């Protein structure tokens, strides 16, 4: 999968988990969070900053990452390339 983050133009490629891991890596001040905690934080940030209600579901990091990417695509925060 290959996506472009609409806010800054970054292009990320890989599995959904790899893409979210890359997002986590560059998220300032979030390095102490687990990937699952980062996803929850990112959903909260989207809600507070963009007034979006991203629906992210899943039990595992892989499921939550895939759900986050799909929610970002639906909300226009990312586009599929």
Coordinates of N, CA and C in Angstrom, one line a residue:
X1 N 0.9 -1.2 0.0 CA 0.0 0.0 0.0 C 0.9 1.2 0.0
X2 N 0.4 2.3 -0.7 CA 1.1 3.5 -0.7 C 0.1 4.6 -0.5
X3 N 0.4 5.5 0.4 CA -0.5 6.6 0.7 C 0.3 8.0 0.8
X4 N -0.5 9.0 0.6 CA 0.1 10.4 0.8 C -0.7 11.0 1.9
X5 N 0.0 11.6 2.9 CA -0.6 12.3 4.0 C -0.9 13.7 3.4
X6 N -2.2 14.1 3.5 CA -2.6 15.3 2.8 C -2.1 16.6 3.5
X7 N -1.9 16.5 4.8 CA -1.4 17.7 5.6 C 0.0 18.2 5.2
X8 N 0.9 17.2 4.9 CA 2.3 17.6 4.7 C 2.9 17.0 3.4
X9 N 2.1 16.2 2.7 CA 2.6 15.6 1.5 C 3.5 14.4 1.6
X10 N 3.7 13.9 2.8 CA 4.6 12.8 3.0 C 4.0 11.6 2.3
X11 N 4.8 10.8 1.6 CA 4.3 9.6 1.0 C 4.9 8.4 1.8
X12 N 4.0 7.5 2.2 CA 4.4 6.4 3.0 C 4.0 5.1 2.3
X13 N 4.8 4.1 2.4 CA 4.6 2.8 1.7 C 4.9 1.7 2.6
X14 N 4.1 0.6 2.4 CA 4.3 -0.6 3.2 C 2.9 -1.2 3.6
X15 N 2.9 -2.1 4.6 CA 1.7 -2.6 5.1 C 1.1 -1.5 6.0
X16 N -0.2 -1.6 6.3 CA -0.8 -0.6 7.2 C 0.0 -0.4 8.5
X17 N 0.5 -1.5 9.1 CA 1.2 -1.5 10.3 C 2.5 -0.7 10.1
X18 N 3.2 -1.0 9.0 CA 4.5 -0.3 8.7 C 4.3 1.2 8.5
X19 N 3.2 1.6 7.8 CA 2.9 3.0 7.6 C 2.6 3.7 8.9
X20 N 1.8 3.0 9.8 CA 1.5 3.7 11.1 C 2.8 3.7 11.9
X21 N 3.6 2.7 11.8 CA 4.9 2.7 12.6 C 5.7 3.9 12.1
X22 N 5.7 4.2 10.8 CA 6.5 5.4 10.3 C 5.9 6.7 10.8
X23 N 4.6 6.7 10.9 CA 3.9 7.9 11.4 C 4.3 8.1 12.9
X24 N 4.3 7.0 13.6 CA 4.6 7.0 15.0 C 6.1 7.5 15.2
X25 N 7.0 7.0 14.4 CA 8.4 7.4 14.5 C 8.6 8.9 14.4
X26 N 7.8 9.5 13.5 CA 8.1 11.0 13.4 C 7.1 11.9 14.2
X27 N 6.3 11.2 15.0 CA 5.4 12.0 15.9 C 6.2 12.5 17.1
X28 N 6.4 13.8 17.2 CA 7.2 14.4 18.2 C 6.6 14.1 19.6
X29 N 7.4 13.6 20.5 CA 7.0 13.4 21.9 C 6.2 12.1 22.1
X30 N 6.1 11.3 21.1 CA 5.2 10.1 21.2 C 6.0 8.8 21.3
X31 N 7.3 8.9 21.4 CA 8.2 7.7 21.3 C 8.0 6.7 22.5
X32 N 7.5 7.2 23.6 CA 7.3 6.3 24.7 C 6.0 5.5 24.7
X33 N 5.1 5.8 23.7 CA 3.9 5.1 23.6 C 4.1 3.9 22.8
X34 N 3.3 2.8 23.1 CA 3.3 1.6 22.3 C 2.6 2.0 21.0
X35 N 2.6 1.1 20.0 CA 1.9 1.4 18.7 C 0.4 1.6 19.0
X36 N -0.2 0.7 19.7 CA -1.6 0.8 20.0 C -1.9 2.1 20.8
X37 N -1.1 2.5 21.7 CA -1.3 3.8 22.4 C -1.2 5.0 21.4
X38 N -0.2 4.9 20.5 CA 0.0 5.9 19.5 C -1.3 6.0 18.7
X39 N -1.8 4.9 18.2 CA -3.0 5.0 17.4 C -4.2 5.6 18.1
X40 N -4.4 5.3 19.4 CA -5.4 5.9 20.2 C -5.1 7.4 20.3
X41 N -3.9 7.8 20.5 CA -3.5 9.2 20.6 C -3.8 9.9 19.3
X42 N -3.4 9.3 18.1 CA -3.6 9.9 16.8 C -5.1 10.1 16.5
X43 N -5.9 9.2 16.9 CA -7.4 9.3 16.8 C -7.9 10.5 17.6
X44 N -7.4 10.6 18.8 CA -7.8 11.7 19.7 C -7.4 13.1 19.1
X45 N -6.1 13.1 18.6 CA -5.6 14.4 18.0 C -6.5 14.7 16.7
X46 N -6.8 13.8 15.9 CA -7.7 14.1 14.7 C -9.0 14.6 15.2
X47 N -9.5 14.1 16.2 CA -10.8 14.6 16.8 C -10.7 16.0 17.3
X48 N -9.7 16.3 18.1 CA -9.5 17.6 18.7 C -9.1 18.7 17.6
X49 N -8.2 18.3 16.7 CA -7.6 19.3 15.8 C -8.5 19.5 14.6
X50 N -9.1 18.5 14.1 CA -9.8 18.5 12.8 C -11.3 18.3 13.0
X51 N -11.7 18.2 14.2 CA -13.1 17.9 14.5 C -13.6 16.7 13.7
X52 N -12.8 15.7 13.7 CA -13.2 14.4 13.0 C -13.4 13.3 14.0
X53 N -14.4 12.5 13.7 CA -14.6 11.3 14.5 C -14.2 10.1 13.8
X54 N -12.9 9.7 13.9 CA -12.4 8.6 13.2 C -12.8 7.3 14.0
X55 N -13.4 6.4 13.3 CA -13.7 5.1 13.9 C -12.6 4.1 13.6
X56 N -11.9 3.8 14.7 CA -10.8 2.8 14.6 C -11.1 1.6 15.5
X57 N -11.1 0.4 14.9 CA -11.4 -0.8 15.6 C -10.3 -1.8 15.4
X58 N -10.3 -2.8 16.3 CA -9.4 -3.9 16.2 C -8.8 -4.3 17.5
X59 N -8.4 -5.5 17.6 CA -7.8 -6.1 18.8 C -6.3 -6.0 18.8
X60 N -5.7 -6.2 17.6 CA -4.3 -6.3 17.5 C -3.8 -4.9 16.9
X61 N -2.5 -4.7 17.0 CA -1.9 -3.5 16.4 C -2.1 -3.5 14.9
X62 N -2.0 -4.7 14.3 CA -2.2 -4.8 12.9 C -3.6 -4.4 12.5
X63 N -4.6 -4.9 13.2 CA -6.0 -4.5 12.9 C -6.3 -3.1 13.1
X64 N -5.8 -2.5 14.3 CA -6.0 -1.1 14.6 C -5.3 -0.2 13.5
X65 N -4.1 -0.6 13.1 CA -3.4 0.2 12.1 C -4.1 0.2 10.8
X66 N -4.6 -1.0 10.3 CA -5.4 -1.0 9.1 C -6.6 -0.2 9.2
X67 N -7.3 -0.2 10.4 CA -8.5 0.5 10.6 C -8.2 2.0 10.6
X68 N -7.1 2.4 11.2 CA -6.7 3.8 11.2 C -6.4 4.3 9.8
X69 N -5.7 3.6 9.0 CA -5.4 4.0 7.6 C -6.7 4.2 6.8
X70 N -7.6 3.2 6.9 CA -8.9 3.3 6.2 C -9.7 4.5 6.7
X71 N -9.7 4.8 8.0 CA -10.4 5.9 8.5 C -9.8 7.2 8.0
X72 N -8.5 7.3 7.9 CA -7.8 8.5 7.4 C -8.1 8.7 5.9
X73 N -8.2 7.6 5.1 CA -8.5 7.7 3.7 C -10.0 8.2 3.6
X74 N -10.9 7.7 4.3 CA -12.3 8.1 4.3 C -12.5 9.6 4.6
X75 N -11.7 10.0 5.6 CA -11.8 11.4 6.1 C -11.0 12.4 5.3
X76 N -10.2 11.9 4.3 CA -9.5 12.9 3.5 C -8.2 13.3 4.1
X77 N -7.7 12.6 5.2 CA -6.4 12.9 5.8 C -5.3 12.3 5.0
X78 N -5.6 11.3 4.2 CA -4.6 10.7 3.4 C -5.3 10.3 2.1
X79 N -4.5 10.0 1.0 CA -5.0 9.6 -0.2 C -4.2 8.4 -0.7
X80 N -4.9 7.4 -1.3 CA -4.2 6.2 -1.8 C -3.5 6.6 -3.1
X81 N -2.3 6.1 -3.2 CA -1.5 6.4 -4.5 C -1.3 5.1 -5.3

